Amino acid sequence: MSKEKKKKKESKKTIRVEIIESKPNGFYIVDLDKINPDEITTKDLEYRINIITGTNKEDKLIKIDLELDAFLINSSNSNKQELFGIKSATIFRTPDFDKVINEDVKVLAPDDFTKKLLNICIGGIRGMLAVNLVNTELSHITIPLLDLSGLKELKPIED
């Protein structure tokens, strides 16, 4: 294959992205007086994550808002006690917007692309949470790696 053909083929696969902004939008932690935080481990927690996406065609932006809540799993019954949560917003710019989003605001990019963006956002929220928990009795808690293989297609909504 000639260098030009190879370069064209690679450029079709390449999607350039830059992080414009990544910041927390809120954090909460419940009153820990009723539990013993020192005995809580990551295995005692269950997480719920909400993903909200949006796009801005004009500026070639993709926005991903994450909302992560942690629940203490009570083994004696099926109740889950909410412990803490955090929200974040991450904005990406891509000069290859037309390779990623079509006119109907449907994702054209491969699933790997959207999962990479989500992994970047989850890594960011993991760090934001560590900063917020550092001076609390839950400073030893970290968000485990999340399996995104069961995730459905990312469907941005036009802003």
PDB file of C-alpha atoms in Angstrom:
ATOM      1  CA  MET A   1       0.000   0.000   0.000  1.00  0.00           C
ATOM      2  CA  SER A   2       1.373   3.414  -0.896  1.00  0.00           C
ATOM      3  CA  LYS A   3       2.143   5.962   1.792  1.00  0.00           C
ATOM      4  CA  GLU A   4      -0.622   8.290   0.560  1.00  0.00           C
ATOM      5  CA  LYS A   5      -3.302   5.581   0.649  1.00  0.00           C
ATOM      6  CA  LYS A   6      -2.136   4.446   4.066  1.00  0.00           C
ATOM      7  CA  LYS A   7      -2.193   8.030   5.343  1.00  0.00           C
ATOM      8  CA  LYS A   8      -5.749   8.561   3.986  1.00  0.00           C
ATOM      9  CA  LYS A   9      -6.948   5.311   5.554  1.00  0.00           C
ATOM     10  CA  GLU A  10      -5.400   6.222   8.925  1.00  0.00           C
ATOM     11  CA  SER A  11      -6.853   9.758   8.819  1.00  0.00           C
ATOM     12  CA  LYS A  12     -10.361   8.316   8.403  1.00  0.00           C
ATOM     13  CA  LYS A  13      -9.872   6.246  11.566  1.00  0.00           C
ATOM     14  CA  THR A  14      -8.284   9.028  13.604  1.00  0.00           C
ATOM     15  CA  ILE A  15     -10.608  11.242  15.616  1.00  0.00           C
ATOM     16  CA  ARG A  16      -8.864  14.164  17.264  1.00  0.00           C
ATOM     17  CA  VAL A  17     -10.238  15.331  20.607  1.00  0.00           C
ATOM     18  CA  GLU A  18      -9.161  17.840  23.218  1.00  0.00           C
ATOM     19  CA  ILE A  19     -10.500  18.337  26.721  1.00  0.00           C
ATOM     20  CA  ILE A  20     -11.755  21.897  27.035  1.00  0.00           C
ATOM     21  CA  GLU A  21     -12.989  21.674  30.615  1.00  0.00           C
ATOM     22  CA  SER A  22     -13.490  19.085  33.335  1.00  0.00           C
ATOM     23  CA  LYS A  23     -14.861  20.163  36.685  1.00  0.00           C
ATOM     24  CA  PRO A  24     -17.020  18.993  39.580  1.00  0.00           C
ATOM     25  CA  ASN A  25     -20.555  20.393  39.722  1.00  0.00           C
ATOM     26  CA  GLY A  26     -21.450  19.206  43.181  1.00  0.00           C
ATOM     27  CA  PHE A  27     -20.515  16.861  45.993  1.00  0.00           C
ATOM     28  CA  TYR A  28     -22.367  15.514  49.023  1.00  0.00           C
ATOM     29  CA  ILE A  29     -21.605  13.168  51.868  1.00  0.00           C
ATOM     30  CA  VAL A  30     -24.142  11.921  54.424  1.00  0.00           C
ATOM     31  CA  ASP A  31     -23.787  12.180  58.179  1.00  0.00           C
ATOM     32  CA  LEU A  32     -21.398   9.382  59.121  1.00  0.00           C
ATOM     33  CA  ASP A  33     -22.315   9.287  62.847  1.00  0.00           C
ATOM     34  CA  LYS A  34     -24.588   6.241  62.399  1.00  0.00           C
ATOM     35  CA  ILE A  35     -21.940   4.029  60.758  1.00  0.00           C
ATOM     36  CA  ASN A  36     -18.314   3.111  61.330  1.00  0.00           C
ATOM     37  CA  PRO A  37     -16.537   4.534  58.257  1.00  0.00           C
ATOM     38  CA  ASP A  38     -13.219   2.854  59.170  1.00  0.00           C
ATOM     39  CA  GLU A  39     -14.793  -0.564  58.558  1.00  0.00           C
ATOM     40  CA  ILE A  40     -16.129   0.314  55.096  1.00  0.00           C
ATOM     41  CA  THR A  41     -14.181  -0.993  52.133  1.00  0.00           C
ATOM     42  CA  THR A  42     -14.761  -0.611  48.403  1.00  0.00           C
ATOM     43  CA  LYS A  43     -16.332  -4.106  48.442  1.00  0.00           C
ATOM     44  CA  ASP A  44     -19.067  -2.794  50.770  1.00  0.00           C
ATOM     45  CA  LEU A  45     -20.148  -0.191  48.231  1.00  0.00           C
ATOM     46  CA  GLU A  46     -22.318  -0.228  45.155  1.00  0.00           C
ATOM     47  CA  TYR A  47     -22.248   2.611  42.639  1.00  0.00           C
ATOM     48  CA  ARG A  48     -24.845   4.166  40.389  1.00  0.00           C
ATOM     49  CA  ILE A  49     -23.689   6.314  37.510  1.00  0.00           C
ATOM     50  CA  ASN A  50     -25.901   8.517  35.349  1.00  0.00           C
ATOM     51  CA  ILE A  51     -24.561   9.791  32.053  1.00  0.00           C
ATOM     52  CA  ILE A  52     -26.017  12.821  30.299  1.00  0.00           C
ATOM     53  CA  THR A  53     -24.580  13.898  26.975  1.00  0.00           C
ATOM     54  CA  GLY A  54     -24.967  16.884  24.726  1.00  0.00           C
ATOM     55  CA  THR A  55     -23.434  18.371  21.624  1.00  0.00           C
ATOM     56  CA  ASN A  56     -22.846  21.784  20.157  1.00  0.00           C
ATOM     57  CA  LYS A  57     -22.385  21.457  16.382  1.00  0.00           C
ATOM     58  CA  GLU A  58     -21.387  25.059  15.828  1.00  0.00           C
ATOM     59  CA  ASP A  59     -18.449  24.896  18.251  1.00  0.00           C
ATOM     60  CA  LYS A  60     -17.800  21.169  17.599  1.00  0.00           C
ATOM     61  CA  LEU A  61     -18.245  20.291  21.282  1.00  0.00           C
ATOM     62  CA  ILE A  62     -19.329  17.145  23.073  1.00  0.00           C
ATOM     63  CA  LYS A  63     -20.364  17.488  26.722  1.00  0.00           C
ATOM     64  CA  ILE A  64     -20.599  14.594  29.149  1.00  0.00           C
ATOM     65  CA  ASP A  65     -22.134  15.084  32.587  1.00  0.00           C
ATOM     66  CA  LEU A  66     -21.625  12.298  35.100  1.00  0.00           C
ATOM     67  CA  GLU A  67     -23.527  11.798  38.309  1.00  0.00           C
ATOM     68  CA  LEU A  68     -22.001   9.161  40.593  1.00  0.00           C
ATOM     69  CA  ASP A  69     -23.634   7.984  43.832  1.00  0.00           C
ATOM     70  CA  ALA A  70     -22.211   5.431  46.275  1.00  0.00           C
ATOM     71  CA  PHE A  71     -24.395   3.213  48.443  1.00  0.00           C
ATOM     72  CA  LEU A  72     -23.403   1.096  51.430  1.00  0.00           C
ATOM     73  CA  ILE A  73     -24.654  -2.442  50.912  1.00  0.00           C
ATOM     74  CA  ASN A  74     -26.160  -3.788  54.097  1.00  0.00           C
ATOM     75  CA  SER A  75     -25.665  -7.548  54.154  1.00  0.00           C
ATOM     76  CA  SER A  76     -28.285  -8.106  56.872  1.00  0.00           C
ATOM     77  CA  ASN A  77     -31.068  -6.933  54.542  1.00  0.00           C
ATOM     78  CA  SER A  78     -31.524  -5.630  51.035  1.00  0.00           C
ATOM     79  CA  ASN A  79     -31.419  -1.946  52.019  1.00  0.00           C
ATOM     80  CA  LYS A  80     -28.791   0.299  50.544  1.00  0.00           C
ATOM     81  CA  GLN A  81     -27.702   3.390  52.414  1.00  0.00           C
ATOM     82  CA  GLU A  82     -26.598   6.375  50.353  1.00  0.00           C
ATOM     83  CA  LEU A  83     -23.131   7.540  51.452  1.00  0.00           C
ATOM     84  CA  PHE A  84     -21.790  10.108  49.007  1.00  0.00           C
ATOM     85  CA  GLY A  85     -22.068  11.392  45.494  1.00  0.00           C
ATOM     86  CA  ILE A  86     -20.439  13.711  43.032  1.00  0.00           C
ATOM     87  CA  LYS A  87     -21.331  15.341  39.733  1.00  0.00           C
ATOM     88  CA  SER A  88     -18.938  16.417  37.012  1.00  0.00           C
ATOM     89  CA  ALA A  89     -19.045  18.066  33.611  1.00  0.00           C
ATOM     90  CA  THR A  90     -16.471  17.440  30.908  1.00  0.00           C
ATOM     91  CA  ILE A  91     -16.413  19.256  27.591  1.00  0.00           C
ATOM     92  CA  PHE A  92     -14.497  17.926  24.613  1.00  0.00           C
ATOM     93  CA  ARG A  93     -13.796  19.707  21.328  1.00  0.00           C
ATOM     94  CA  THR A  94     -13.204  17.751  18.178  1.00  0.00           C
ATOM     95  CA  PRO A  95     -12.253  19.213  14.818  1.00  0.00           C
ATOM     96  CA  ASP A  96     -13.469  15.865  13.451  1.00  0.00           C
ATOM     97  CA  PHE A  97     -17.035  16.506  14.681  1.00  0.00           C
ATOM     98  CA  ASP A  98     -18.553  15.402  11.362  1.00  0.00           C
ATOM     99  CA  LYS A  99     -16.790  12.049  11.723  1.00  0.00           C
ATOM    100  CA  VAL A 100     -18.381  11.627  15.150  1.00  0.00           C
ATOM    101  CA  ILE A 101     -21.916  13.074  14.935  1.00  0.00           C
ATOM    102  CA  ASN A 102     -24.184  13.039  11.880  1.00  0.00           C
ATOM    103  CA  GLU A 103     -26.954  15.498  10.895  1.00  0.00           C
ATOM    104  CA  ASP A 104     -29.508  13.535  12.949  1.00  0.00           C
ATOM    105  CA  VAL A 105     -27.262  13.913  16.021  1.00  0.00           C
ATOM    106  CA  LYS A 106     -26.470  10.197  15.993  1.00  0.00           C
ATOM    107  CA  VAL A 107     -23.034   8.939  16.965  1.00  0.00           C
ATOM    108  CA  LEU A 108     -21.052   7.805  13.925  1.00  0.00           C
ATOM    109  CA  ALA A 109     -17.879   6.998  15.833  1.00  0.00           C
ATOM    110  CA  PRO A 110     -17.102   3.442  16.869  1.00  0.00           C
ATOM    111  CA  ASP A 111     -18.132   2.330  20.364  1.00  0.00           C
ATOM    112  CA  ASP A 112     -14.465   2.397  21.385  1.00  0.00           C
ATOM    113  CA  PHE A 113     -14.394   6.166  20.829  1.00  0.00           C
ATOM    114  CA  THR A 114     -17.377   6.855  23.071  1.00  0.00           C
ATOM    115  CA  LYS A 115     -16.085   4.466  25.726  1.00  0.00           C
ATOM    116  CA  LYS A 116     -12.726   6.255  25.686  1.00  0.00           C
ATOM    117  CA  LEU A 117     -14.476   9.573  26.295  1.00  0.00           C
ATOM    118  CA  LEU A 118     -16.430   8.011  29.161  1.00  0.00           C
ATOM    119  CA  ASN A 119     -13.262   6.503  30.627  1.00  0.00           C
ATOM    120  CA  ILE A 120     -11.647   9.945  30.566  1.00  0.00           C
ATOM    121  CA  CYS A 121     -14.686  11.381  32.388  1.00  0.00           C
ATOM    122  CA  ILE A 122     -14.735   8.552  34.935  1.00  0.00           C
ATOM    123  CA  GLY A 123     -11.011   8.998  35.584  1.00  0.00           C
ATOM    124  CA  GLY A 124     -11.642  12.695  36.135  1.00  0.00           C
ATOM    125  CA  ILE A 125     -14.508  12.103  38.548  1.00  0.00           C
ATOM    126  CA  ARG A 126     -12.382   9.517  40.384  1.00  0.00           C
ATOM    127  CA  GLY A 127      -9.759  12.212  41.044  1.00  0.00           C
ATOM    128  CA  MET A 128     -12.380  14.833  41.942  1.00  0.00           C
ATOM    129  CA  LEU A 129     -13.911  12.440  44.454  1.00  0.00           C
ATOM    130  CA  ALA A 130     -10.511  11.694  46.020  1.00  0.00           C
ATOM    131  CA  VAL A 131      -9.980  15.427  46.550  1.00  0.00           C
ATOM    132  CA  ASN A 132     -13.414  15.781  48.185  1.00  0.00           C
ATOM    133  CA  LEU A 133     -12.950  12.746  50.462  1.00  0.00           C
ATOM    134  CA  VAL A 134      -9.358  13.536  51.511  1.00  0.00           C
ATOM    135  CA  ASN A 135     -10.254  15.173  54.854  1.00  0.00           C
ATOM    136  CA  THR A 136     -13.136  12.860  55.724  1.00  0.00           C
ATOM    137  CA  GLU A 137     -13.454   9.484  57.409  1.00  0.00           C
ATOM    138  CA  LEU A 138     -13.952   7.981  53.935  1.00  0.00           C
ATOM    139  CA  SER A 139     -10.600   9.127  52.553  1.00  0.00           C
ATOM    140  CA  HIS A 140      -9.570   5.473  52.085  1.00  0.00           C
ATOM    141  CA  ILE A 141     -12.395   4.854  49.562  1.00  0.00           C
ATOM    142  CA  THR A 142     -11.673   4.960  45.833  1.00  0.00           C
ATOM    143  CA  ILE A 143     -13.919   4.282  42.874  1.00  0.00           C
ATOM    144  CA  PRO A 144     -13.058   0.910  41.360  1.00  0.00           C
ATOM    145  CA  LEU A 145     -12.528   0.452  37.649  1.00  0.00           C
ATOM    146  CA  LEU A 146     -15.894   0.361  35.931  1.00  0.00           C
ATOM    147  CA  ASP A 147     -16.763  -2.161  33.224  1.00  0.00           C
ATOM    148  CA  LEU A 148     -18.263  -0.259  30.300  1.00  0.00           C
ATOM    149  CA  SER A 149     -18.715  -3.333  28.104  1.00  0.00           C
ATOM    150  CA  GLY A 150     -22.461  -3.512  28.849  1.00  0.00           C
ATOM    151  CA  LEU A 151     -22.992   0.132  28.011  1.00  0.00           C
ATOM    152  CA  LYS A 152     -25.333   0.964  25.155  1.00  0.00           C
ATOM    153  CA  GLU A 153     -24.493   3.462  22.408  1.00  0.00           C
ATOM    154  CA  LEU A 154     -23.831   7.044  23.510  1.00  0.00           C
ATOM    155  CA  LYS A 155     -26.618   9.198  22.074  1.00  0.00           C
ATOM    156  CA  PRO A 156     -25.914  12.936  22.377  1.00  0.00           C
ATOM    157  CA  ILE A 157     -28.791  15.381  22.442  1.00  0.00           C
ATOM    158  CA  GLU A 158     -28.535  18.586  20.432  1.00  0.00           C
ATOM    159  CA  ASP A 159     -28.317  21.641  22.746  1.00  0.00           C
TER     160      ASP A 159
END
